[in-house]
Each structure stands twice: as structure tokens, then as C-alpha cells.
Short mmCIF file of C-alpha atoms and ligand atoms in Angstrom, two decimals:
data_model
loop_
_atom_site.label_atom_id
_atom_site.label_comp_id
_atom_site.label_asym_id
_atom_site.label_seq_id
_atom_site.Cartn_x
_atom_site.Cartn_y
_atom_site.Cartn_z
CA UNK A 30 -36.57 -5.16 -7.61
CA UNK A 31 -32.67 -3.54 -7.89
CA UNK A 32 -30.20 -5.55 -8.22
CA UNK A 33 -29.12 -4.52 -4.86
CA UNK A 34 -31.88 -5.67 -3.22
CA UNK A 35 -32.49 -9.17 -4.92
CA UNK A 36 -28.40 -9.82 -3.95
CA UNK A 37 -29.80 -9.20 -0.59
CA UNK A 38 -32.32 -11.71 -0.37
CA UNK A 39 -30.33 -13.95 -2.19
CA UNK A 40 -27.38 -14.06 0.10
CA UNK A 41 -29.88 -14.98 2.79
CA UNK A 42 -29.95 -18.04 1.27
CA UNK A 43 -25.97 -18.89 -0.17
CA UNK A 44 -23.35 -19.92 2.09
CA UNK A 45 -20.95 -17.33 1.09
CA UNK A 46 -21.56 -13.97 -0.41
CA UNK A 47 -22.19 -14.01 -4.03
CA UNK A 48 -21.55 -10.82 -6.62
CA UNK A 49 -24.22 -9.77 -8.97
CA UNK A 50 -21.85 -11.24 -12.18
CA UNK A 51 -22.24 -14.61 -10.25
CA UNK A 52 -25.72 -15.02 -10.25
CA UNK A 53 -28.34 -15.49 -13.20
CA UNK A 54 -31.91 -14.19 -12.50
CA UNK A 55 -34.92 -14.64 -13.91
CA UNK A 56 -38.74 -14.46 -13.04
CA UNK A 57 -41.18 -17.34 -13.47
CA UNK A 58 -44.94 -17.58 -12.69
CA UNK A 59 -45.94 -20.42 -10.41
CA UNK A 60 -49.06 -20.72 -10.51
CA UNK A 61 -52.57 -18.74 -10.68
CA UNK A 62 -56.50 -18.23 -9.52
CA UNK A 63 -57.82 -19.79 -12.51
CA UNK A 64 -59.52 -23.19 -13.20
CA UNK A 65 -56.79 -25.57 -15.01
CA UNK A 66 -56.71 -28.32 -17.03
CA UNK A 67 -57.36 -30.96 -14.19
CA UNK A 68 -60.45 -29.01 -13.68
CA UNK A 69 -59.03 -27.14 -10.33
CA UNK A 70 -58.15 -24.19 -8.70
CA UNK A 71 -56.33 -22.42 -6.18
CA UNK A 72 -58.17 -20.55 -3.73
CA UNK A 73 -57.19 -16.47 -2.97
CA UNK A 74 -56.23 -18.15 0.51
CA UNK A 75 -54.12 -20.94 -1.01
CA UNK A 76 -52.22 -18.56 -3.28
CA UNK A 77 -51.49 -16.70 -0.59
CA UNK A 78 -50.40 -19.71 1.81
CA UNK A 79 -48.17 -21.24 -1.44
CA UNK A 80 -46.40 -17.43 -1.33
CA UNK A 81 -45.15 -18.29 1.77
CA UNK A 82 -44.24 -21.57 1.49
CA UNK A 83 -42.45 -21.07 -1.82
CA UNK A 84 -39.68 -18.72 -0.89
CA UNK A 85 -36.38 -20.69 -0.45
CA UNK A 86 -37.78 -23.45 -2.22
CA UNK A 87 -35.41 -25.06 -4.97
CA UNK A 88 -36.39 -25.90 -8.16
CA UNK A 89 -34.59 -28.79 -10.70
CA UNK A 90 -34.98 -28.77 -14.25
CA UNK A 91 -36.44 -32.16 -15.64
CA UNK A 92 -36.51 -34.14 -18.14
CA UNK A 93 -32.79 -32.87 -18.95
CA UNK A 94 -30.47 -35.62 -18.05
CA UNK A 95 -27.31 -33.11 -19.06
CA UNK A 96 -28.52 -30.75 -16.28
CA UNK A 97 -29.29 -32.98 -13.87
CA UNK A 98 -28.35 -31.86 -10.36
CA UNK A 99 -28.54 -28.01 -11.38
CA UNK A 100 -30.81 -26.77 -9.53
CA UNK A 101 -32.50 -22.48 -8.70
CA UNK A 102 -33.89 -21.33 -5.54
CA UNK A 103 -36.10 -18.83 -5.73
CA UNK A 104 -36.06 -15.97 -3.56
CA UNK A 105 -38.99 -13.72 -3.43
CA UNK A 106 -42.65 -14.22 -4.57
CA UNK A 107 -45.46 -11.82 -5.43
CA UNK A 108 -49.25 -12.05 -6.08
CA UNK A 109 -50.18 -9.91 -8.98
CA UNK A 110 -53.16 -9.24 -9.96
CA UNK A 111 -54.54 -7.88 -13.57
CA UNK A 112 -57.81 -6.56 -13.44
CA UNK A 113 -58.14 -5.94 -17.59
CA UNK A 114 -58.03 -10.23 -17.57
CA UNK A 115 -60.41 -12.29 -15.96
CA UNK A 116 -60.56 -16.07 -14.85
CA UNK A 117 -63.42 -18.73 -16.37
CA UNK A 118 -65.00 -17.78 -13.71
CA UNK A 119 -65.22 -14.17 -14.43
CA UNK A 120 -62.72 -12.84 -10.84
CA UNK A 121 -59.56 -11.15 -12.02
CA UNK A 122 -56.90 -12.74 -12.97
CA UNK A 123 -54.26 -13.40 -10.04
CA UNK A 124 -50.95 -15.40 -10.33
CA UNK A 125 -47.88 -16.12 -8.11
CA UNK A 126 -45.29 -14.83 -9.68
CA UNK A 127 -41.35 -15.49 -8.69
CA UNK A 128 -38.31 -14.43 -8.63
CA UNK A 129 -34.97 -17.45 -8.43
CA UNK A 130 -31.63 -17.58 -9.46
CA UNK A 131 -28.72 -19.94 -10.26
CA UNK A 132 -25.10 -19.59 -9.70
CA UNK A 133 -23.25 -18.95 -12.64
CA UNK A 134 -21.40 -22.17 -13.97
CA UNK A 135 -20.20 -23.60 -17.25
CA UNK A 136 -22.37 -26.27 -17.12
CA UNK A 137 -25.07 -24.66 -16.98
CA UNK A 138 -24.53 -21.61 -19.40
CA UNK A 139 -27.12 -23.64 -22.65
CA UNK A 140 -29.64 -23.66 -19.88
CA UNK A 141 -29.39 -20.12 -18.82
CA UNK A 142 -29.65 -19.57 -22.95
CA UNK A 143 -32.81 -22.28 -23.08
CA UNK A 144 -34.90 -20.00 -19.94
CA UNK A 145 -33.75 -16.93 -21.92
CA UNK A 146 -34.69 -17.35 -24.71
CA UNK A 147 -37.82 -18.70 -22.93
CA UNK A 148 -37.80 -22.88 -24.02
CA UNK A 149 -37.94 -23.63 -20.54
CA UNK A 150 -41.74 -22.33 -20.34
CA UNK A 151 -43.52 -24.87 -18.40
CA UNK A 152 -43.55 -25.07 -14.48
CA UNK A 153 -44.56 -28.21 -12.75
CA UNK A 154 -45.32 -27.25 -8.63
CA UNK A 155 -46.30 -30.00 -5.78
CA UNK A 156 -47.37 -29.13 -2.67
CA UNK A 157 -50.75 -30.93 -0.28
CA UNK A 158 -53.83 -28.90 -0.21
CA UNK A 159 -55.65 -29.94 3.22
CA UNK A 160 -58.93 -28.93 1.52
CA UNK A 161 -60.35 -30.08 -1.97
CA UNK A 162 -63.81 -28.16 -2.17
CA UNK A 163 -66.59 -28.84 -4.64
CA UNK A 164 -67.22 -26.02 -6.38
CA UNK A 165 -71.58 -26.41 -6.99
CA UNK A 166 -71.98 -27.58 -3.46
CA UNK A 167 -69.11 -26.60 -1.14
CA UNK A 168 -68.01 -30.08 -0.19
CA UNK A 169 -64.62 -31.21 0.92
CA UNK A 170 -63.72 -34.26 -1.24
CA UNK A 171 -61.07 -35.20 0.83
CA UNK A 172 -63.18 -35.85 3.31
CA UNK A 173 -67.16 -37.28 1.32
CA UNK A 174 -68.05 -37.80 -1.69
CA UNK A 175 -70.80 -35.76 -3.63
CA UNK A 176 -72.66 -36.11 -6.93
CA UNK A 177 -71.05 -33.27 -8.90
CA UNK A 178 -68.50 -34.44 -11.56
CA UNK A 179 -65.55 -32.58 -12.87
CA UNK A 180 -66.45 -31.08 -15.70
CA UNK A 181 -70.13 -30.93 -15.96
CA UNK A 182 -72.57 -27.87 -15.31
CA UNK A 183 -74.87 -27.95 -13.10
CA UNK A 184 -77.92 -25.29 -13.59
CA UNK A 185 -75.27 -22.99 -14.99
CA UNK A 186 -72.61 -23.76 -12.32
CA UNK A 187 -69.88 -25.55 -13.95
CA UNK A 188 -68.37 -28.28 -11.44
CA UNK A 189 -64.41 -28.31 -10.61
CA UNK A 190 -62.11 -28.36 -7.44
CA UNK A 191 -60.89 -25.33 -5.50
CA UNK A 192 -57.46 -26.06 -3.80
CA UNK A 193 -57.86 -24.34 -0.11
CA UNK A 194 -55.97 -24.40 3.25
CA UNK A 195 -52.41 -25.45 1.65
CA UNK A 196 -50.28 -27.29 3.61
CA UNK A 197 -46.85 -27.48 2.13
CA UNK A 198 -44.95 -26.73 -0.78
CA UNK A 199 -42.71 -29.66 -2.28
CA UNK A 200 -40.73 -28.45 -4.90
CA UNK A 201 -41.09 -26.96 -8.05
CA UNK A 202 -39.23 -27.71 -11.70
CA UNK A 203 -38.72 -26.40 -15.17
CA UNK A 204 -40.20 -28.85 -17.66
CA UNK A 205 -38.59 -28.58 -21.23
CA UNK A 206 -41.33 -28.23 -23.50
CA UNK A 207 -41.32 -26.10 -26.43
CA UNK A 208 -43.24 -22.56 -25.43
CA UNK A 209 -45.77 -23.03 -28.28
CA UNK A 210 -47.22 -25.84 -26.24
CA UNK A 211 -50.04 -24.34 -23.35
CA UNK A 212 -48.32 -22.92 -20.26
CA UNK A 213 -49.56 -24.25 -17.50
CA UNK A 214 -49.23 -25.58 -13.64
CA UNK A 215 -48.80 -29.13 -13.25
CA UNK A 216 -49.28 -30.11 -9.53
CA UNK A 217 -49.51 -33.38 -7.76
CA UNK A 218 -51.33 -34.01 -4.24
CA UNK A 219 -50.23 -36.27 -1.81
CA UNK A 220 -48.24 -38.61 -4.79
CA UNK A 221 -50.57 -41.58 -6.97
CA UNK A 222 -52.52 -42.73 -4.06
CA UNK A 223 -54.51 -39.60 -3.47
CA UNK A 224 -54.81 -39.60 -7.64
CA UNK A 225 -56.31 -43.07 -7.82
CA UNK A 226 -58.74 -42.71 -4.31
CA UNK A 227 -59.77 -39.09 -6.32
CA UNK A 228 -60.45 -41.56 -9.80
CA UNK A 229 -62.16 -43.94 -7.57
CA UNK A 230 -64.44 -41.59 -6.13
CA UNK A 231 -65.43 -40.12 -9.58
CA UNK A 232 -66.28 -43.63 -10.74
CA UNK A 233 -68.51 -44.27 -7.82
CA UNK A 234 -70.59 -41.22 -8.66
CA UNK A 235 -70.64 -42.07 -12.46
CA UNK A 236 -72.38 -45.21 -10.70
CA UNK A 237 -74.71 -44.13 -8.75
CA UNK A 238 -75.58 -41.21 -11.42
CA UNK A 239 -76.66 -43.91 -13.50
CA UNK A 240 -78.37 -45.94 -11.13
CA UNK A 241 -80.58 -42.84 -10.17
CA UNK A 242 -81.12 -41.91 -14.10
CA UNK A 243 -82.83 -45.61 -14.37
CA UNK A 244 -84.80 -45.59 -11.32
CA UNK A 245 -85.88 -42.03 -12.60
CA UNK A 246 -86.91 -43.84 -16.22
CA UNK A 247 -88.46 -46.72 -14.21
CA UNK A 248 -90.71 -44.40 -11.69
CA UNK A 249 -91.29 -42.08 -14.82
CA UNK A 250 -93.29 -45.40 -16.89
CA UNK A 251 -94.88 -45.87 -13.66
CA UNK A 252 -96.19 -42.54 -13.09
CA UNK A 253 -97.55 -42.26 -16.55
CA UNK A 254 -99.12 -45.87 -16.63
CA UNK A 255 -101.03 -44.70 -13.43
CA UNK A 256 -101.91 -41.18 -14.86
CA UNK A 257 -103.89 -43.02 -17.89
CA UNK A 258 -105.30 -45.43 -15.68
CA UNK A 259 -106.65 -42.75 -13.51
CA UNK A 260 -107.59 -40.33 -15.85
CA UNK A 261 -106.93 -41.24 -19.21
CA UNK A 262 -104.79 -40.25 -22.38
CA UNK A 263 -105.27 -36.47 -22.10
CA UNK A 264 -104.13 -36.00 -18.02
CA UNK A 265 -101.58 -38.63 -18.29
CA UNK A 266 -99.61 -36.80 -21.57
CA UNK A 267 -99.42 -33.77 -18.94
CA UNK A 268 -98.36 -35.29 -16.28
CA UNK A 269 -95.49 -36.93 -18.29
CA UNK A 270 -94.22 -33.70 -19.09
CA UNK A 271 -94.31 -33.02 -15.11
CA UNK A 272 -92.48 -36.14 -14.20
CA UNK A 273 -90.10 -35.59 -16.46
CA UNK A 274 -88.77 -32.42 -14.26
CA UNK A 275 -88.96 -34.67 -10.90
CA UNK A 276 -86.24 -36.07 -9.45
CA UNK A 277 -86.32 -39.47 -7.18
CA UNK A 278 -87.81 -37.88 -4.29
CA UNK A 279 -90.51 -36.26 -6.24
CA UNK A 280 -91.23 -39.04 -8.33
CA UNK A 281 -91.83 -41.61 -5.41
CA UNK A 282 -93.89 -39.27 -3.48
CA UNK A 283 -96.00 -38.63 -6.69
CA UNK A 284 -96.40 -42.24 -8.10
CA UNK A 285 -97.68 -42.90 -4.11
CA UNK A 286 -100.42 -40.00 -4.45
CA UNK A 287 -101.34 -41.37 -8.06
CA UNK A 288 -101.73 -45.13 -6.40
CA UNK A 289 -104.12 -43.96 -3.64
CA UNK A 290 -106.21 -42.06 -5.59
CA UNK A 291 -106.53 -45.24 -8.35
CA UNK A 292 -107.02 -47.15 -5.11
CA UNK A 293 -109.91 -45.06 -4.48
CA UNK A 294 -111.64 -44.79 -8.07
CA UNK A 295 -111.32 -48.23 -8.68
CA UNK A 296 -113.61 -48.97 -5.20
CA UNK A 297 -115.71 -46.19 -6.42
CA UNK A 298 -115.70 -48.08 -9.62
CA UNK A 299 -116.58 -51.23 -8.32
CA UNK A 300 -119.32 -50.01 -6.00
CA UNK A 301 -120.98 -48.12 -8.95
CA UNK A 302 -120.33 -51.69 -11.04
CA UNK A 303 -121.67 -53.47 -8.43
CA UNK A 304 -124.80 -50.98 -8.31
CA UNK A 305 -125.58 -51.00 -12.35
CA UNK A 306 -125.33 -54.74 -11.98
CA UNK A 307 -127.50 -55.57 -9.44
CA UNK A 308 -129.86 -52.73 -11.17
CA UNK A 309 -129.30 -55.16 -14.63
CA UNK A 310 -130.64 -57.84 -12.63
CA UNK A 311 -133.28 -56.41 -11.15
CA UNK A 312 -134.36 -55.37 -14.46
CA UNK A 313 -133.96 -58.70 -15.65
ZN1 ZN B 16 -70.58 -31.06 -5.10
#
């Protein structure tokens, strides 16, 4: 963008008319399309909804207490998108990037010097995503709970959160970290509450993913104690192989079939029994 251009969209925002030696620049990246450390993402949509809701936004610088109160605005966003890099997910890459700027002041001239010379690397943005979408099965976990857990692949599909349907942007800040230290988007939802319900929810399915593995282990023994009693060693080594693939549903439906049919050899059984003995004594 020329300078003439930004000073244009700048002075949209400043109460007077500010000169081009008045104002410091720069360009930051707010965010991007690819899964994060907190196991989420941004959806195309959201990025597009946070592009929005980012310009005029102001920015603070934390963790600083001799800056305190300086503060950026930024004043025009872009998506970009580089198709040579692609996300964990294999889509291209795509990130907000921005463009703020500062009013020149002495206080704030080591600062200007610290984003320069590019300390000032990390970018902390909060805004309220109205939809928190499992990424195996598609389910809002804002709204119900499912059995997928951060983290964890499921046949191949490796769970995390997609961010959709953004409803507002907060704020954003400069953290002071040293730039060796990962880059990266730190975002809060909807402050600590929403954090611990999220953590809540998480240990709930660690629960009943438990539970289910050792009524699977229970209904396993009892499919393979019926397969030997209906058919022996040989069958029953099979079969335990089989059940080992089933999940609950399965399992219960198969140790039913395996009862019925024991149910019926062991009349058969007992008729034949019966037979032999009354055969024994009529022999004796
Ligand atoms: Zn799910």
C-alpha cells in the first residue's frame, strides 16, 4: 500500500489529520487457517468474518509495564494466501495479515526499535466464535458433547476444533517474547468459564471412554467363554480375534446370538444324555 493511501485510511480513524513523519507503521499477522497449539482452527469463513471485525481494532502491548497505555490501531487487513505452503491438514496456507500504526512519541520510540527489530513477535487475539466444530464428526461443542478428544486420530482423522461463525473481535496485543520462541496466535473464548466448561467436557469423555473400553474387555471374556463352550478351543481362538474388532453394540448383539445357540446345544445335549442314559439302562 503507498504511503498515501495507508495516511488515508488512517486518518479515518485519528481525530485530527496526521503527516506521514507522525506515524510509525508496521505489518503484523493475526492469525491463520492452520491447526494451533490448543489443537484449533479458524475456519475460511471465520478468517474472513475476523477481517472484518479487526479493522479499527486497537491493540496494547503487554507484559511491558513502561509502555503501558501505548496502544496501535490497525487499519487495514488482508487474507493471503501461499499456495507453495500447506496447513497439517494439507489446504494452503492462509493468514490474516495487518496493517496498524502508532503515533510517533518519545515514549514510545524503544518500542518502535523492539517491533523493528522484530522482539515484539508474538500476537495474542480474543474474539467469541459462535461455533466450535469437531473436526472427525462435525459436532458443535458448544452446544453437545461427542467422543472425539483433542488430539487423538481417529481412523486416520486426527481430532481438533475448527473456530466457525465468529462473532466479535476483542482486542488484540503484542506479547514480548523473544522471536526465537514459536510464533503463534493466542486466543481466548468467552474468558475462563468457557475454558473450564471446554476442560470439563473433555474429562467427561475421558470417562465414559474408559467406561466403554471395560465393558468392551468384560463382553470380550464373555464372548470367548461362550465360543469354547459352544464349540470348543479351535472356534473360540477365532472368534476372539473377531470380538476384538467389535465395538459395544456388536459385542452385545453377538454374546446374545452365542447364548441362544448354547441354549440350544445344551437341550440338544441333554436330550441326547437323556437318550444314551435311558439306553445304559435298558442295557443294564
Ligand atoms: Zn466428534
Amino acid at each position: 500500500m503507498e504511503i498515501k493511501d495507508a495516511l488515508k485510511e488512517i486518518n479515518k480513524f485519528s481525530r485530527r489529520e496526521l503527516k506521514e513523519d507522525e506515524v510509525y507503521i508496521f505489518d503484523l499477522v493475526l492469525c491463520d487457517n492452520d491447526i494451533d497449539r490448543d489443537m484449533e482452527r479458524f475456519s475460511d469463513n471465520a478468517l474472513k468474518q475476523l477481517r472484518q471485525l479487526f479493522i479499527g481494532k486497537t491493540g496494547i502491548f503487554d507484559h511491558d509495564p513502561k509502555s503501558s497505555g501505548q496502544t496501535a490501531r490497525i487499519f487495514t487487513t488482508e487474507l493471503i494466501t501461499d499456495e507453495n505452503r500447506k496447513t497439517k491438514y494439507g489446504e494452503s496456507y492462509t493468514y490474516l495479515k495487518a496493517c496498524a500504526y502508532m503515533v510517533k512519541t518519545a515514549a514510545n520510540e524503544d518500542l518502535i526499535r523492539e517491533i523493528d527489530g522484530g522482539i515484539k513477535k508474538e500476537v495474542s487475539i480474543s474474539c467469541s466464535a459462535g461455533r466450535q466444530l469437531c473436526s472427525v464428526c462435525g459436532t458443535d461443542r458448544r452446544l453437545k458433547a461427542c467422543p472425539h478428544i483433542k488430539g487423538k486420530s481417529y481412523k486416520g482423522k486426527e481430532a481438533y476444533i475448527i473456530l466457525d461463525d465468529i462473532m466479535d473481535a476483542y482486542e488484540w496485543s503484542f506479547v514480548a517474547v523473544p522471536a526465537q520462541i514459536n510464533a503463534g496466535v493466542t486466543k481466548r473464548f468467552g474468558g475462563q468459564d468457557e475454558d473450564e466448561r471446554i476442560k470439563s467436557l473433555e474429562a467427561a469423555h475421558r470417562q465414559d471412554e474408559e467406561l466403554i473400553g471395560e465393558l468392551c474387555a468384560a463382553l470380550r471374556e464373555d464372548v470367548v467363554r461362550l465360543c469354547f463352550l459352544e464349540s470348543g478351543g479351535c472356534r473360540s481362538k477365532a472368534m476372539a480375534a473377531a470380538a476384538d474388532k467389535m465395538d459395544v453394540r456388536e459385542l452385545i448383539s453377538f454374546k446374545e446370538e452365542l447364548k441362544k445357540e448354547c441354549r440350544t446345544k445344551a437341550v440338544s445335549q441333554l436330550s441326547e444324555d437323556t437318550a444314551s442314559d435311558s439306553f445304559e439302562s435298558f442295557r443294564v
